Amino acid sequence: MKVARISYANTDPFFFDWPYIRFPLMPGTPRQLAQAAREGLVMAGPLPVVECWDLEKDFEPLGNWGIAAKEDCKSVFLLSHKPMSELQDANVGVTRESSTSVVLLQVLLRHRYGRTIHINRGLAPTDDAWLLIGDQALKVWDKTGPSTWECMADLAEEWKAWQKLPFVFARWVIKKEVGLSVKNELFQTVTDALRVGIRSFQDIANKRSVNLHVPAEKIIRYLEGFNYVLGREEEESMGIFRHLVQGKWPEKVATP
């Protein structure tokens, strides 16, 4: 069975030095990989936080790894003609790849700004705003010159300004039924791979720069904006986010 590998640059530190033969990877978007997990096609990997809640019956956290924005993240942007605080009843086009980010947008607009919006999958020129994530958003951050959008909001930055906590987009999980020996082996594999990946930002950036046409120095700054090991603040942030979405606190997460 395979390991899920979200195909965005911010997951590269986990997979830059990955033993593909022992643990083959299934690349894809966040939504695609969450569906693959439901269908039993992947046994582990970093999956979108909101999808992890739905998978709790069959999956459990693996270590304390994840993808969390320290401040802003430069990979989840809302492009709009008005500030977020004025987007009442707006039509927002969202990428078909998104899981956690679209829920974060709804939480911010509803609970921080008291606004409701209409979500449309796909990006249409008639939309009042677009939500871009991953490498698509990274390209927008790098773009210079005039834009057809007057406003650009980084949703992780919005969350940090509001809750004073880093936002967690994904966390590592593994199927509960996987044998202990395999869990331990995968745990050590991720530990070793991340240790190398954290030291290899320059090499990661050089490779991604060719594919994304974004300067390597910007990609390094981008990678440096994430925490890959989740601590107390990240756990607290996930708890608050879940409470705002579902109205309940997840088990083993302290309430603020």
Short mmCIF file of C-alpha atoms in Angstrom, two decimals:
data_model
loop_
_atom_site.label_atom_id
_atom_site.label_comp_id
_atom_site.label_asym_id
_atom_site.label_seq_id
_atom_site.Cartn_x
_atom_site.Cartn_y
_atom_site.Cartn_z
CA MET A 1 0.00 0.00 0.00
CA LYS A 2 1.21 3.51 -0.78
CA VAL A 3 2.02 6.70 1.15
CA ALA A 4 0.10 9.84 0.21
CA ARG A 5 2.25 12.65 -1.13
CA ILE A 6 0.57 16.04 -1.63
CA SER A 7 2.21 17.37 -4.78
CA TYR A 8 2.98 20.85 -3.46
CA ALA A 9 6.37 22.36 -2.71
CA ASN A 10 5.61 22.68 1.00
CA THR A 11 5.65 18.88 1.39
CA ASP A 12 9.07 18.49 -0.26
CA PRO A 13 11.03 18.46 3.03
CA PHE A 14 9.34 15.15 3.89
CA PHE A 15 9.95 13.52 0.52
CA PHE A 16 13.22 14.96 -0.82
CA ASP A 17 15.18 11.91 0.45
CA TRP A 18 12.39 9.33 0.43
CA PRO A 19 12.96 5.54 0.02
CA TYR A 20 10.52 5.06 -2.85
CA ILE A 21 11.15 1.32 -3.19
CA ARG A 22 10.25 0.51 0.41
CA PHE A 23 7.36 2.99 0.68
CA PRO A 24 6.02 3.91 -2.78
CA LEU A 25 4.20 7.22 -3.05
CA MET A 26 0.85 8.23 -4.46
CA PRO A 27 1.05 11.89 -5.57
CA GLY A 28 -2.05 14.03 -5.81
CA THR A 29 -3.98 17.03 -4.57
CA PRO A 30 -5.28 17.24 -0.99
CA ARG A 31 -8.83 16.26 -1.99
CA GLN A 32 -7.66 13.43 -4.25
CA LEU A 33 -5.51 11.89 -1.54
CA ALA A 34 -8.22 12.16 1.10
CA GLN A 35 -10.50 10.21 -1.25
CA ALA A 36 -7.72 7.68 -1.83
CA ALA A 37 -7.48 7.22 1.94
CA ARG A 38 -11.23 6.58 2.14
CA GLU A 39 -10.95 4.00 -0.62
CA GLY A 40 -8.07 2.20 1.11
CA LEU A 41 -5.50 3.11 -1.53
CA VAL A 42 -3.01 4.77 0.84
CA MET A 43 -1.91 3.62 4.28
CA ALA A 44 -0.38 6.86 5.55
CA GLY A 45 0.79 10.35 4.70
CA PRO A 46 0.17 14.02 5.43
CA LEU A 47 -3.53 14.61 4.81
CA PRO A 48 -5.68 17.76 5.08
CA VAL A 49 -6.71 18.45 8.68
CA VAL A 50 -10.44 18.59 7.96
CA GLU A 51 -10.22 15.26 6.14
CA CYS A 52 -8.36 13.71 9.09
CA TRP A 53 -11.44 14.34 11.24
CA ASP A 54 -13.60 12.30 8.88
CA LEU A 55 -10.98 9.53 8.75
CA GLU A 56 -10.57 9.16 12.52
CA LYS A 57 -12.34 5.79 12.57
CA ASP A 58 -9.62 4.22 10.45
CA PHE A 59 -6.59 6.53 10.79
CA GLU A 60 -4.53 7.86 13.70
CA PRO A 61 -1.70 10.43 13.94
CA LEU A 62 1.78 9.27 13.02
CA GLY A 63 4.28 11.14 15.16
CA ASN A 64 3.77 14.87 15.58
CA TRP A 65 4.46 15.83 11.98
CA GLY A 66 2.40 18.14 9.82
CA ILE A 67 2.40 21.29 7.73
CA ALA A 68 1.75 24.44 9.74
CA ALA A 69 2.23 28.07 8.74
CA LYS A 70 4.28 30.07 11.21
CA GLU A 71 2.74 33.42 10.26
CA ASP A 72 1.62 33.78 6.65
CA CYS A 73 2.11 30.85 4.31
CA LYS A 74 2.17 32.33 0.79
CA SER A 75 0.26 29.30 -0.50
CA VAL A 76 -3.37 30.06 0.41
CA PHE A 77 -4.51 33.37 -1.07
CA LEU A 78 -7.94 34.92 -1.43
CA LEU A 79 -7.94 37.24 -4.42
CA SER A 80 -10.87 39.62 -4.45
CA HIS A 81 -12.18 43.00 -5.53
CA LYS A 82 -13.08 43.95 -1.94
CA PRO A 83 -11.52 43.34 1.50
CA MET A 84 -12.65 40.15 3.26
CA SER A 85 -14.73 42.21 5.68
CA GLU A 86 -16.92 43.38 2.76
CA LEU A 87 -17.53 40.07 1.00
CA GLN A 88 -21.14 39.53 2.05
CA ASP A 89 -23.00 37.13 -0.30
CA ALA A 90 -20.01 37.10 -2.63
CA ASN A 91 -19.48 34.31 -5.15
CA VAL A 92 -16.09 32.77 -4.43
CA GLY A 93 -14.49 30.39 -6.87
CA VAL A 94 -12.28 27.79 -5.20
CA THR A 95 -9.78 25.44 -6.73
CA ARG A 96 -11.00 21.86 -7.03
CA GLU A 97 -7.87 20.75 -5.14
CA SER A 98 -8.74 22.35 -1.80
CA SER A 99 -10.05 20.73 1.40
CA THR A 100 -8.87 22.52 4.54
CA SER A 101 -8.33 25.91 2.91
CA VAL A 102 -11.92 26.36 1.75
CA VAL A 103 -13.18 25.51 5.25
CA LEU A 104 -10.68 27.97 6.74
CA LEU A 105 -12.03 30.66 4.40
CA GLN A 106 -15.59 30.00 5.53
CA VAL A 107 -14.57 30.05 9.21
CA LEU A 108 -12.73 33.35 8.87
CA LEU A 109 -15.55 35.05 7.01
CA ARG A 110 -18.29 33.74 9.28
CA HIS A 111 -16.66 33.96 12.70
CA ARG A 112 -14.17 36.79 12.27
CA TYR A 113 -16.03 39.06 9.89
CA GLY A 114 -19.66 37.95 10.20
CA ARG A 115 -19.99 37.32 6.47
CA THR A 116 -21.51 34.51 4.43
CA ILE A 117 -20.41 33.61 0.91
CA HIS A 118 -21.33 31.24 -1.91
CA ILE A 119 -18.65 28.67 -2.76
CA ASN A 120 -18.29 27.53 -6.36
CA ARG A 121 -15.87 24.76 -7.35
CA GLY A 122 -13.78 26.01 -10.24
CA LEU A 123 -12.59 29.51 -11.12
CA ALA A 124 -14.89 31.62 -13.30
CA PRO A 125 -14.20 35.17 -14.58
CA THR A 126 -17.53 36.28 -13.13
CA ASP A 127 -16.56 35.33 -9.56
CA ASP A 128 -16.23 38.05 -6.92
CA ALA A 129 -13.13 36.32 -5.51
CA TRP A 130 -10.86 33.32 -6.06
CA LEU A 131 -9.25 31.04 -3.50
CA LEU A 132 -5.88 29.73 -4.70
CA ILE A 133 -3.76 27.16 -2.88
CA GLY A 134 -0.47 25.31 -3.16
CA ASP A 135 1.90 25.94 -6.04
CA GLN A 136 -0.72 27.98 -7.91
CA ALA A 137 -0.80 30.45 -5.04
CA LEU A 138 2.99 30.41 -4.77
CA LYS A 139 3.18 31.60 -8.37
CA VAL A 140 0.76 34.43 -7.58
CA TRP A 141 2.94 35.52 -4.66
CA ASP A 142 5.92 35.70 -7.01
CA LYS A 143 4.05 37.63 -9.70
CA THR A 144 4.91 41.28 -10.18
CA GLY A 145 3.04 43.98 -12.05
CA PRO A 146 -0.64 44.93 -12.16
CA SER A 147 -3.37 42.46 -11.22
CA THR A 148 -7.06 42.24 -12.06
CA TRP A 149 -7.71 41.78 -8.32
CA GLU A 150 -7.51 44.74 -5.96
CA CYS A 151 -7.10 42.70 -2.75
CA MET A 152 -5.02 39.66 -1.79
CA ALA A 153 -5.32 38.06 1.66
CA ASP A 154 -3.12 35.27 3.02
CA LEU A 155 -5.51 33.08 5.02
CA ALA A 156 -2.83 31.76 7.39
CA GLU A 157 -1.88 35.35 8.19
CA GLU A 158 -5.56 36.14 8.81
CA TRP A 159 -5.81 33.19 11.23
CA LYS A 160 -2.62 34.19 13.06
CA ALA A 161 -3.80 37.79 13.44
CA TRP A 162 -7.13 36.55 14.81
CA GLN A 163 -6.17 33.58 17.02
CA LYS A 164 -2.49 34.39 17.66
CA LEU A 165 -1.64 30.81 16.72
CA PRO A 166 -0.07 29.08 13.69
CA PHE A 167 -2.53 27.44 11.32
CA VAL A 168 -2.16 23.72 10.55
CA PHE A 169 -3.10 22.63 7.06
CA ALA A 170 -2.16 18.94 7.18
CA ARG A 171 -0.90 16.31 9.56
CA TRP A 172 0.65 12.86 9.19
CA VAL A 173 -1.72 9.97 9.82
CA ILE A 174 -1.56 6.19 9.37
CA LYS A 175 -4.15 3.44 9.16
CA LYS A 176 -4.82 1.92 12.57
CA GLU A 177 -4.77 -1.58 11.15
CA VAL A 178 -1.16 -1.30 9.97
CA GLY A 179 1.13 -3.60 11.93
CA LEU A 180 3.32 -2.15 14.67
CA SER A 181 6.56 -3.11 12.93
CA VAL A 182 5.54 -1.24 9.76
CA LYS A 183 4.38 1.76 11.82
CA ASN A 184 7.72 1.89 13.56
CA GLU A 185 9.60 1.56 10.28
CA LEU A 186 7.59 4.33 8.66
CA PHE A 187 8.02 6.50 11.75
CA GLN A 188 11.80 6.15 11.45
CA THR A 189 11.64 6.71 7.70
CA VAL A 190 9.81 10.03 8.13
CA THR A 191 12.19 11.03 10.93
CA ASP A 192 15.24 10.41 8.74
CA ALA A 193 13.73 11.93 5.59
CA LEU A 194 12.66 15.14 7.32
CA ARG A 195 16.08 15.53 8.94
CA VAL A 196 17.63 15.51 5.46
CA GLY A 197 14.86 17.61 3.93
CA ILE A 198 15.23 20.43 6.47
CA ARG A 199 18.90 20.66 5.54
CA SER A 200 18.16 20.62 1.81
CA PHE A 201 16.04 23.71 1.24
CA GLN A 202 18.50 25.04 -1.31
CA ASP A 203 18.41 21.83 -3.37
CA ILE A 204 14.63 21.62 -3.08
CA ALA A 205 14.30 25.24 -4.18
CA ASN A 206 16.63 24.79 -7.13
CA LYS A 207 14.56 21.85 -8.40
CA ARG A 208 11.19 23.49 -7.83
CA SER A 209 12.36 26.74 -9.35
CA VAL A 210 12.74 25.07 -12.73
CA ASN A 211 9.24 23.61 -12.66
CA LEU A 212 7.42 26.59 -11.15
CA HIS A 213 9.44 29.39 -12.76
CA VAL A 214 9.76 31.00 -9.34
CA PRO A 215 13.19 32.22 -8.12
CA ALA A 216 14.90 29.71 -5.83
CA GLU A 217 15.47 32.32 -3.12
CA LYS A 218 11.72 32.91 -2.91
CA ILE A 219 11.03 29.20 -2.60
CA ILE A 220 13.52 28.99 0.28
CA ARG A 221 11.71 31.84 2.06
CA TYR A 222 8.45 30.01 1.39
CA LEU A 223 9.70 26.73 2.90
CA GLU A 224 11.11 28.56 5.92
CA GLY A 225 7.60 29.83 6.69
CA PHE A 226 6.36 26.38 7.76
CA ASN A 227 6.72 24.21 10.83
CA TYR A 228 6.91 20.51 10.04
CA VAL A 229 6.88 19.34 13.65
CA LEU A 230 3.66 20.18 15.48
CA GLY A 231 3.91 21.43 19.05
CA ARG A 232 1.57 22.71 21.74
CA GLU A 233 0.52 25.82 19.81
CA GLU A 234 -0.28 23.83 16.68
CA GLU A 235 -2.35 21.32 18.69
CA GLU A 236 -4.24 24.17 20.33
CA SER A 237 -4.84 25.80 16.98
CA MET A 238 -6.24 22.58 15.50
CA GLY A 239 -8.55 22.26 18.48
CA ILE A 240 -9.91 25.78 18.08
CA PHE A 241 -10.35 25.32 14.34
CA ARG A 242 -12.26 22.09 14.84
CA HIS A 243 -14.46 23.67 17.46
CA LEU A 244 -15.32 26.53 15.11
CA VAL A 245 -16.13 24.09 12.29
CA GLN A 246 -17.89 21.32 14.20
CA GLY A 247 -18.80 22.87 17.52
CA LYS A 248 -16.86 20.27 19.51
CA TRP A 249 -13.38 19.74 20.87
CA PRO A 250 -11.38 16.79 19.55
CA GLU A 251 -10.14 14.24 22.05
CA LYS A 252 -6.65 14.71 23.53
CA VAL A 253 -6.53 18.38 22.58
CA ALA A 254 -6.66 20.88 25.40
CA THR A 255 -9.27 23.63 25.14
CA PRO A 256 -7.95 27.21 25.28
#
